[in-house]
């Protein structure tokens, strides 16, 4: 018997038929930044091509993405007001809460809205939780996260996504949502979130860089692989509906492990630094932006992700629609 692997590569039809990774625009989530006020369309210098919007202009941005086939969004708040306790995270008229209401009023059931649950955008010190003696107090933070999640659910969020990495937050938020009458609001847990330098451009976009120290006491050490499995299994046991690995392209091994051990869908977040690297290299004429977008997106799904959160979601949807990938 002659083994001829190239038979499966001989023309476009057989290559398409033999593809081992299939993509769909229904698996894409597009992150958007929401500010207070109105009429905001502020370019984000660290993330060329992305903008901060207010609730009204957010609807226009969402509509453009929906025309390109993406109808799921992850909202991050960029509030004008910050304090030690991050109280803006659960303000009834906070940027995210207003943004969700506007999207739901405009698009109803045609749109799916996920909201980030974290304190770092709302605290004056930029840490993801409440400080006690200069360190993040895990249990005091849980109360705030739960309040934020409930206020987002009240605004109409379909799913909340805690990104803080406090211990026990998924179970705590689940109980708070259930007892507030939001048993059907889902939780996507940032389960394996590494203490990564790839978040640099986001911190400028969201104004959430820590004023002192770093996030190493709560985010994961990127030397560790099996620890991700521990976090993922804990979050599933606490009630996570979807688990996430973040960042994506330097963490394909972790995504692959997650796909094997998880009995809930696995999401990967291709973060701001991944986006900014591609933009910068393409801007210099060093790489073909579109081809790199396609190749990196496919690699993340090939590793085992079932959901991709990406600032390139509309471009990826376009490549799927044209048959270039997927
Ligand atoms: C908030 C949060 C961060 C990101 C998502 N949620 C920043 C951080 O942890 O410092 C990063 C997303 C990105 O880089 O695109 N905790």
mmCIF file of C-alpha atoms and ligand atoms in Angstrom:
data_model
loop_
_atom_site.group_PDB
_atom_site.id
_atom_site.type_symbol
_atom_site.label_atom_id
_atom_site.label_comp_id
_atom_site.label_asym_id
_atom_site.label_seq_id
_atom_site.Cartn_x
_atom_site.Cartn_y
_atom_site.Cartn_z
ATOM 1 C CA UNK A 1 0.000 0.000 0.000
ATOM 2 C CA UNK A 2 1.442 3.357 -1.012
ATOM 3 C CA UNK A 3 1.047 6.125 1.533
ATOM 4 C CA UNK A 4 0.668 9.409 -0.328
ATOM 5 C CA UNK A 5 -0.324 12.196 2.090
ATOM 6 C CA UNK A 6 -0.255 14.693 -0.750
ATOM 7 C CA UNK A 7 -3.370 13.134 -2.290
ATOM 8 C CA UNK A 8 -5.366 15.041 0.320
ATOM 9 C CA UNK A 9 -3.760 18.321 -0.772
ATOM 10 C CA UNK A 10 -4.074 18.030 -4.522
ATOM 11 C CA UNK A 11 -6.843 20.552 -5.154
ATOM 12 C CA UNK A 12 -8.953 23.125 -3.368
ATOM 13 C CA UNK A 13 -12.000 20.847 -3.054
ATOM 14 C CA UNK A 14 -10.196 18.013 -1.331
ATOM 15 C CA UNK A 15 -8.277 20.438 0.876
ATOM 16 C CA UNK A 16 -11.587 21.966 1.987
ATOM 17 C CA UNK A 17 -13.155 18.534 2.503
ATOM 18 C CA UNK A 18 -10.194 17.248 4.484
ATOM 19 C CA UNK A 19 -9.868 20.197 6.844
ATOM 20 C CA UNK A 20 -9.570 19.077 10.433
ATOM 21 C CA UNK A 21 -10.524 22.377 12.036
ATOM 22 C CA UNK A 22 -13.851 24.044 11.269
ATOM 23 C CA UNK A 23 -14.604 27.611 12.216
ATOM 24 C CA UNK A 24 -17.893 29.433 12.466
ATOM 25 C CA UNK A 25 -18.623 33.106 13.033
ATOM 26 C CA UNK A 26 -21.084 31.943 15.700
ATOM 27 C CA UNK A 27 -18.064 31.055 17.874
ATOM 28 C CA UNK A 28 -16.626 34.579 17.844
ATOM 29 C CA UNK A 29 -16.879 37.253 20.529
ATOM 30 C CA UNK A 30 -15.844 40.865 19.947
ATOM 31 C CA UNK A 31 -14.630 42.914 22.971
ATOM 32 C CA UNK A 32 -15.733 46.557 23.157
ATOM 33 C CA UNK A 33 -14.822 49.366 25.565
ATOM 34 C CA UNK A 34 -17.598 51.557 26.977
ATOM 35 C CA UNK A 35 -17.252 55.021 28.488
ATOM 36 C CA UNK A 36 -19.637 57.340 30.276
ATOM 37 C CA UNK A 37 -21.305 60.171 28.387
ATOM 38 C CA UNK A 38 -22.474 60.380 24.798
ATOM 39 C CA UNK A 39 -21.078 60.726 21.293
ATOM 40 C CA UNK A 40 -17.745 59.113 22.239
ATOM 41 C CA UNK A 41 -15.693 57.484 19.459
ATOM 42 C CA UNK A 42 -12.247 57.728 20.945
ATOM 43 C CA UNK A 43 -9.391 55.940 19.161
ATOM 44 C CA UNK A 44 -7.239 53.771 21.436
ATOM 45 C CA UNK A 45 -3.584 54.590 20.670
ATOM 46 C CA UNK A 46 -2.237 51.275 21.990
ATOM 47 C CA UNK A 47 -4.737 49.298 19.901
ATOM 48 C CA UNK A 48 -4.863 50.853 16.455
ATOM 49 C CA UNK A 49 -8.287 50.384 14.863
ATOM 50 C CA UNK A 50 -10.149 49.938 18.188
ATOM 51 C CA UNK A 51 -12.125 52.677 19.921
ATOM 52 C CA UNK A 52 -13.824 53.538 23.164
ATOM 53 C CA UNK A 53 -17.540 54.208 22.767
ATOM 54 C CA UNK A 54 -20.370 55.594 24.853
ATOM 55 C CA UNK A 55 -23.684 53.753 25.147
ATOM 56 C CA UNK A 56 -25.106 55.456 22.020
ATOM 57 C CA UNK A 57 -22.114 55.030 19.713
ATOM 58 C CA UNK A 58 -21.613 51.496 21.048
ATOM 59 C CA UNK A 59 -24.780 50.545 19.201
ATOM 60 C CA UNK A 60 -23.277 51.798 15.914
ATOM 61 C CA UNK A 61 -20.087 49.811 16.511
ATOM 62 C CA UNK A 62 -22.099 46.704 17.341
ATOM 63 C CA UNK A 63 -24.224 47.152 14.239
ATOM 64 C CA UNK A 64 -21.134 47.313 12.015
ATOM 65 C CA UNK A 65 -19.799 44.096 13.557
ATOM 66 C CA UNK A 66 -23.214 42.432 13.195
ATOM 67 C CA UNK A 67 -23.242 43.310 9.492
ATOM 68 C CA UNK A 68 -19.991 41.368 9.256
ATOM 69 C CA UNK A 69 -21.454 38.349 11.058
ATOM 70 C CA UNK A 70 -20.464 38.860 14.710
ATOM 71 C CA UNK A 71 -23.327 39.248 17.182
ATOM 72 C CA UNK A 72 -21.653 38.448 20.512
ATOM 73 C CA UNK A 73 -19.872 41.137 22.462
ATOM 74 C CA UNK A 74 -17.810 41.374 25.638
ATOM 75 C CA UNK A 75 -18.113 44.778 27.293
ATOM 76 C CA UNK A 76 -15.439 46.477 29.392
ATOM 77 C CA UNK A 77 -16.180 49.641 31.348
ATOM 78 C CA UNK A 78 -13.896 52.671 31.247
ATOM 79 C CA UNK A 79 -15.497 54.899 33.899
ATOM 80 C CA UNK A 80 -14.693 58.574 34.521
ATOM 81 C CA UNK A 81 -15.023 58.063 38.258
ATOM 82 C CA UNK A 82 -12.828 55.710 40.278
ATOM 83 C CA UNK A 83 -12.414 55.211 44.029
ATOM 84 C CA UNK A 84 -10.544 52.950 46.466
ATOM 85 C CA UNK A 85 -13.457 50.533 46.659
ATOM 86 C CA UNK A 86 -14.260 50.475 42.934
ATOM 87 C CA UNK A 87 -17.892 51.329 43.655
ATOM 88 C CA UNK A 88 -18.490 52.289 39.994
ATOM 89 C CA UNK A 89 -18.430 48.587 39.117
ATOM 90 C CA UNK A 90 -21.962 48.205 40.464
ATOM 91 C CA UNK A 91 -23.384 51.673 39.726
ATOM 92 C CA UNK A 92 -26.867 51.389 38.218
ATOM 93 C CA UNK A 93 -26.000 54.000 35.602
ATOM 94 C CA UNK A 94 -22.399 52.838 35.130
ATOM 95 C CA UNK A 95 -20.899 52.807 31.634
ATOM 96 C CA UNK A 96 -21.292 49.049 31.162
ATOM 97 C CA UNK A 97 -24.797 48.973 32.631
ATOM 98 C CA UNK A 98 -25.886 51.787 30.299
ATOM 99 C CA UNK A 99 -24.138 50.106 27.394
ATOM 100 C CA UNK A 100 -25.935 46.804 27.946
ATOM 101 C CA UNK A 101 -29.303 48.532 28.228
ATOM 102 C CA UNK A 102 -28.689 50.452 24.995
ATOM 103 C CA UNK A 103 -27.644 47.329 23.064
ATOM 104 C CA UNK A 104 -30.575 45.310 24.347
ATOM 105 C CA UNK A 105 -33.065 48.109 23.626
ATOM 106 C CA UNK A 106 -31.753 48.444 20.072
ATOM 107 C CA UNK A 107 -31.079 44.823 19.077
ATOM 108 C CA UNK A 108 -33.134 42.715 21.515
ATOM 109 C CA UNK A 109 -32.714 39.004 20.973
ATOM 110 C CA UNK A 110 -30.445 39.488 17.924
ATOM 111 C CA UNK A 111 -27.498 40.337 20.141
ATOM 112 C CA UNK A 112 -25.697 38.426 22.891
ATOM 113 C CA UNK A 113 -24.038 40.554 25.538
ATOM 114 C CA UNK A 114 -21.330 39.405 27.937
ATOM 115 C CA UNK A 115 -19.978 41.758 30.598
ATOM 116 C CA UNK A 116 -16.582 41.809 32.256
ATOM 117 C CA UNK A 117 -16.705 41.495 36.025
ATOM 118 C CA UNK A 118 -13.562 42.940 37.608
ATOM 119 C CA UNK A 119 -12.610 45.810 39.884
ATOM 120 C CA UNK A 120 -9.440 47.028 38.144
ATOM 121 C CA UNK A 121 -11.206 49.456 35.811
ATOM 122 C CA UNK A 122 -13.044 50.998 38.778
ATOM 123 C CA UNK A 123 -10.428 51.187 41.537
ATOM 124 C CA UNK A 124 -8.220 54.252 41.896
ATOM 125 C CA UNK A 125 -5.223 51.935 42.534
ATOM 126 C CA UNK A 126 -5.957 49.737 39.486
ATOM 127 C CA UNK A 127 -5.866 46.398 41.287
ATOM 128 C CA UNK A 128 -8.515 43.774 40.588
ATOM 129 C CA UNK A 129 -9.842 43.837 44.129
ATOM 130 C CA UNK A 130 -10.254 45.599 47.442
ATOM 131 C CA UNK A 131 -7.000 46.383 49.226
ATOM 132 C CA UNK A 132 -6.242 45.693 52.871
ATOM 133 C CA UNK A 133 -2.759 46.582 54.124
ATOM 134 C CA UNK A 134 -1.536 47.002 50.541
ATOM 135 C CA UNK A 135 -2.655 43.554 49.382
ATOM 136 C CA UNK A 136 -5.803 42.401 47.612
ATOM 137 C CA UNK A 137 -8.299 40.989 50.108
ATOM 138 C CA UNK A 138 -9.864 37.980 48.393
ATOM 139 C CA UNK A 139 -13.035 37.654 50.441
ATOM 140 C CA UNK A 140 -13.847 41.373 50.645
ATOM 141 C CA UNK A 141 -13.489 41.492 46.856
ATOM 142 C CA UNK A 142 -16.007 38.682 46.334
ATOM 143 C CA UNK A 143 -18.831 40.827 47.731
ATOM 144 C CA UNK A 144 -18.040 43.613 45.239
ATOM 145 C CA UNK A 145 -17.763 41.244 42.292
ATOM 146 C CA UNK A 146 -21.125 39.700 43.147
ATOM 147 C CA UNK A 147 -22.738 43.146 43.342
ATOM 148 C CA UNK A 148 -21.214 44.065 39.965
ATOM 149 C CA UNK A 149 -22.442 40.833 38.356
ATOM 150 C CA UNK A 150 -25.987 41.289 39.708
ATOM 151 C CA UNK A 151 -26.144 44.917 38.532
ATOM 152 C CA UNK A 152 -25.008 43.858 35.045
ATOM 153 C CA UNK A 153 -27.607 41.084 34.976
ATOM 154 C CA UNK A 154 -30.250 43.625 36.020
ATOM 155 C CA UNK A 155 -29.161 45.784 33.074
ATOM 156 C CA UNK A 156 -29.769 42.816 30.767
ATOM 157 C CA UNK A 157 -26.417 41.027 30.386
ATOM 158 C CA UNK A 158 -26.823 37.483 29.048
ATOM 159 C CA UNK A 159 -23.571 36.296 30.553
ATOM 160 C CA UNK A 160 -21.054 37.658 33.060
ATOM 161 C CA UNK A 161 -17.324 37.048 32.786
ATOM 162 C CA UNK A 162 -15.324 37.375 36.014
ATOM 163 C CA UNK A 163 -11.719 38.222 35.054
ATOM 164 C CA UNK A 164 -10.291 38.962 38.492
ATOM 165 C CA UNK A 165 -8.876 35.541 39.503
ATOM 166 C CA UNK A 166 -10.051 35.721 43.138
ATOM 167 C CA UNK A 167 -10.504 32.303 44.725
ATOM 168 C CA UNK A 168 -14.095 31.116 44.965
ATOM 169 C CA UNK A 169 -15.560 33.888 42.827
ATOM 170 C CA UNK A 170 -17.501 31.691 40.429
ATOM 171 C CA UNK A 171 -19.488 29.969 43.198
ATOM 172 C CA UNK A 172 -19.976 33.259 45.031
ATOM 173 C CA UNK A 173 -21.264 35.052 41.932
ATOM 174 C CA UNK A 174 -23.440 32.049 40.988
ATOM 175 C CA UNK A 175 -25.195 32.118 44.378
ATOM 176 C CA UNK A 176 -25.629 35.909 44.218
ATOM 177 C CA UNK A 177 -27.149 35.728 40.721
ATOM 178 C CA UNK A 178 -29.452 32.867 41.708
ATOM 179 C CA UNK A 179 -30.739 34.586 44.803
ATOM 180 C CA UNK A 180 -31.320 37.838 42.896
ATOM 181 C CA UNK A 181 -33.527 35.975 40.401
ATOM 182 C CA UNK A 182 -30.926 35.571 37.637
ATOM 183 C CA UNK A 183 -30.572 31.795 37.571
ATOM 184 C CA UNK A 184 -30.461 31.907 33.754
ATOM 185 C CA UNK A 185 -27.567 34.366 33.535
ATOM 186 C CA UNK A 186 -24.477 32.408 32.526
ATOM 187 C CA UNK A 187 -20.932 32.641 33.840
ATOM 188 C CA UNK A 188 -17.854 32.501 31.627
ATOM 189 C CA UNK A 189 -14.922 32.176 33.991
ATOM 190 C CA UNK A 190 -11.461 33.460 33.197
ATOM 191 C CA UNK A 191 -10.206 30.221 34.707
ATOM 192 C CA UNK A 192 -6.625 30.098 33.474
ATOM 193 C CA UNK A 193 -5.589 33.720 33.368
ATOM 194 C CA UNK A 194 -1.846 34.204 33.353
ATOM 195 C CA UNK A 195 0.032 37.223 34.750
ATOM 196 C CA UNK A 196 0.908 38.281 31.232
ATOM 197 C CA UNK A 197 2.701 41.210 29.636
ATOM 198 C CA UNK A 198 0.337 40.727 26.687
ATOM 199 C CA UNK A 199 -2.294 42.765 28.575
ATOM 200 C CA UNK A 200 -0.225 45.971 28.298
ATOM 201 C CA UNK A 201 -2.241 47.680 25.527
ATOM 202 C CA UNK A 202 -5.543 46.813 27.267
ATOM 203 C CA UNK A 203 -4.432 48.481 30.468
ATOM 204 C CA UNK A 204 -3.877 51.685 28.526
ATOM 205 C CA UNK A 205 -7.218 51.249 26.761
ATOM 206 C CA UNK A 206 -9.113 50.693 30.013
ATOM 207 C CA UNK A 207 -6.933 52.890 32.224
ATOM 208 C CA UNK A 208 -6.513 49.917 34.541
ATOM 209 C CA UNK A 209 -2.763 49.554 35.061
ATOM 210 C CA UNK A 210 -1.972 48.897 38.738
ATOM 211 C CA UNK A 211 -0.628 52.066 40.390
ATOM 212 C CA UNK A 212 1.909 49.962 42.295
ATOM 213 C CA UNK A 213 3.097 46.359 42.193
ATOM 214 C CA UNK A 214 1.751 43.791 39.752
ATOM 215 C CA UNK A 215 -0.934 41.105 39.494
ATOM 216 C CA UNK A 216 1.303 38.126 40.282
ATOM 217 C CA UNK A 217 -0.389 37.414 43.595
ATOM 218 C CA UNK A 218 -3.676 36.619 41.866
ATOM 219 C CA UNK A 219 -2.942 35.847 38.204
ATOM 220 C CA UNK A 220 -1.118 32.660 37.220
ATOM 221 C CA UNK A 221 2.612 32.147 36.781
ATOM 222 C CA UNK A 222 3.270 31.333 33.117
ATOM 223 C CA UNK A 223 5.750 28.645 34.045
ATOM 224 C CA UNK A 224 2.816 26.507 35.136
ATOM 225 C CA UNK A 225 0.722 24.230 32.971
ATOM 226 C CA UNK A 226 -0.981 21.753 35.303
ATOM 227 C CA UNK A 227 -2.079 24.579 37.580
ATOM 228 C CA UNK A 228 -4.404 25.671 34.779
ATOM 229 C CA UNK A 229 -6.175 22.321 34.980
ATOM 230 C CA UNK A 230 -6.649 22.806 38.711
ATOM 231 C CA UNK A 231 -8.217 26.254 38.195
ATOM 232 C CA UNK A 232 -10.441 25.022 35.366
ATOM 233 C CA UNK A 233 -11.774 22.056 37.343
ATOM 234 C CA UNK A 234 -12.442 24.250 40.379
ATOM 235 C CA UNK A 235 -14.391 26.762 38.281
ATOM 236 C CA UNK A 236 -16.457 24.003 36.683
ATOM 237 C CA UNK A 237 -17.224 22.573 40.130
ATOM 238 C CA UNK A 238 -18.344 26.038 41.256
ATOM 239 C CA UNK A 239 -20.753 26.328 38.338
ATOM 240 C CA UNK A 240 -18.881 27.942 35.428
ATOM 241 C CA UNK A 241 -20.829 27.485 32.194
ATOM 242 C CA UNK A 242 -17.784 28.236 30.031
ATOM 243 C CA UNK A 243 -14.103 28.256 31.023
ATOM 244 C CA UNK A 244 -11.496 30.463 29.434
ATOM 245 C CA UNK A 245 -7.770 30.429 28.797
ATOM 246 C CA UNK A 246 -6.011 33.775 28.441
ATOM 247 C CA UNK A 247 -3.873 34.877 26.580
ATOM 248 C CA UNK A 248 -4.201 32.590 23.553
ATOM 249 C CA UNK A 249 -1.281 32.337 21.140
ATOM 250 C CA UNK A 250 1.478 31.709 23.687
ATOM 251 C CA UNK A 251 -0.838 29.354 25.597
ATOM 252 C CA UNK A 252 -1.929 26.828 22.984
ATOM 253 C CA UNK A 253 -0.690 23.974 25.201
ATOM 254 C CA UNK A 254 -2.984 25.181 27.978
ATOM 255 C CA UNK A 255 -5.920 25.448 25.552
ATOM 256 C CA UNK A 256 -5.221 21.915 24.386
ATOM 257 C CA UNK A 257 -5.204 20.605 27.964
ATOM 258 C CA UNK A 258 -8.399 22.531 28.733
ATOM 259 C CA UNK A 259 -10.142 20.975 25.738
ATOM 260 C CA UNK A 260 -9.302 17.498 27.031
ATOM 261 C CA UNK A 261 -10.261 17.939 30.684
ATOM 262 C CA UNK A 262 -13.228 20.289 30.467
ATOM 263 C CA UNK A 263 -16.823 19.117 30.150
ATOM 264 C CA UNK A 264 -18.002 22.674 29.425
ATOM 265 C CA UNK A 265 -17.086 24.772 26.359
ATOM 266 C CA UNK A 266 -13.564 26.208 26.299
ATOM 267 C CA UNK A 267 -13.012 29.817 25.254
ATOM 268 C CA UNK A 268 -9.678 31.428 24.413
ATOM 269 C CA UNK A 269 -9.035 35.155 24.633
ATOM 270 C CA UNK A 270 -6.605 36.505 22.070
ATOM 271 C CA UNK A 271 -5.658 39.583 24.052
ATOM 272 C CA UNK A 272 -4.649 43.162 23.341
ATOM 273 C CA UNK A 273 -0.913 42.460 23.062
ATOM 274 C CA UNK A 274 -1.501 39.766 20.473
ATOM 275 C CA UNK A 275 -3.597 42.213 18.453
ATOM 276 C CA UNK A 276 -1.099 45.055 18.873
ATOM 277 C CA UNK A 277 1.855 42.882 17.792
ATOM 278 C CA UNK A 278 0.124 41.918 14.566
ATOM 279 C CA UNK A 279 -0.930 45.538 13.910
ATOM 280 C CA UNK A 280 2.563 46.864 14.551
ATOM 281 C CA UNK A 281 4.331 44.296 12.384
ATOM 282 C CA UNK A 282 1.777 44.756 9.599
ATOM 283 C CA UNK A 283 2.135 48.547 9.878
ATOM 284 C CA UNK A 284 5.851 48.111 9.195
ATOM 285 C CA UNK A 285 5.086 45.999 6.138
ATOM 286 C CA UNK A 286 6.758 42.985 7.743
ATOM 287 C CA UNK A 287 3.817 40.577 7.671
ATOM 288 C CA UNK A 288 0.537 40.187 5.804
ATOM 289 C CA UNK A 289 -2.019 41.235 8.433
ATOM 290 C CA UNK A 290 -4.969 39.346 6.980
ATOM 291 C CA UNK A 291 -3.059 36.086 6.554
ATOM 292 C CA UNK A 292 -1.647 36.280 10.062
ATOM 293 C CA UNK A 293 -5.138 36.931 11.461
ATOM 294 C CA UNK A 294 -6.385 33.796 9.693
ATOM 295 C CA UNK A 295 -3.489 31.596 10.729
ATOM 296 C CA UNK A 296 -3.521 32.627 14.387
ATOM 297 C CA UNK A 297 -7.306 32.268 14.648
ATOM 298 C CA UNK A 298 -7.223 28.785 13.147
ATOM 299 C CA UNK A 299 -4.330 27.765 15.426
ATOM 300 C CA UNK A 300 -6.388 28.656 18.488
ATOM 301 C CA UNK A 301 -9.340 26.544 17.328
ATOM 302 C CA UNK A 302 -6.983 23.754 16.231
ATOM 303 C CA UNK A 303 -5.570 23.674 19.772
ATOM 304 C CA UNK A 304 -9.081 22.946 21.021
ATOM 305 C CA UNK A 305 -10.831 26.247 21.718
ATOM 306 C CA UNK A 306 -14.538 26.228 20.910
ATOM 307 C CA UNK A 307 -14.984 29.973 21.363
ATOM 308 C CA UNK A 308 -12.598 32.786 20.391
ATOM 309 C CA UNK A 309 -12.651 36.245 21.898
ATOM 310 C CA UNK A 310 -10.700 38.550 19.601
ATOM 311 C CA UNK A 311 -10.367 42.202 18.619
ATOM 312 C CA UNK A 312 -10.120 40.817 15.087
ATOM 313 C CA UNK A 313 -13.519 39.049 15.338
ATOM 314 C CA UNK A 314 -15.091 41.003 12.425
ATOM 315 C CA UNK A 315 -12.078 40.279 10.156
ATOM 316 C CA UNK A 316 -12.112 36.593 11.129
ATOM 317 C CA UNK A 317 -15.840 36.418 10.386
ATOM 318 C CA UNK A 318 -15.121 37.935 6.972
ATOM 319 C CA UNK A 319 -12.469 35.299 6.234
ATOM 320 C CA UNK A 320 -14.901 32.545 7.244
ATOM 321 C CA UNK A 321 -17.654 34.021 5.068
ATOM 322 C CA UNK A 322 -15.344 34.110 2.033
ATOM 323 C CA UNK A 323 -14.352 30.482 2.589
ATOM 324 C CA UNK A 324 -10.715 31.361 3.144
ATOM 325 C CA UNK A 325 -10.761 29.605 6.526
ATOM 326 C CA UNK A 326 -13.213 27.314 8.245
HETATM 327 C C1 LIG B 1 -9.250 42.849 33.843
HETATM 328 C C2 LIG B 1 -8.878 42.364 32.497
HETATM 329 C C3 LIG B 1 -7.672 42.508 31.797
HETATM 330 C C4 LIG B 1 -7.899 41.985 30.530
HETATM 331 C C5 LIG B 1 -9.190 41.495 30.504
HETATM 332 N N1 LIG B 1 -9.780 41.724 31.730
HETATM 333 C C6 LIG B 1 -6.405 43.167 32.184
HETATM 334 C C7 LIG B 1 -5.576 42.639 33.267
HETATM 335 O O1 LIG B 1 -5.822 41.588 33.844
HETATM 336 O O2 LIG B 1 -4.641 43.355 33.583
HETATM 337 C C8 LIG B 1 -6.913 41.974 29.403
HETATM 338 C C9 LIG B 1 -7.509 41.868 28.037
HETATM 339 C C10 LIG B 1 -6.573 42.195 26.937
HETATM 340 O O3 LIG B 1 -5.356 42.401 27.134
HETATM 341 O O4 LIG B 1 -7.050 42.274 25.797
HETATM 342 N N2 LIG B 1 -8.725 42.190 34.911
#
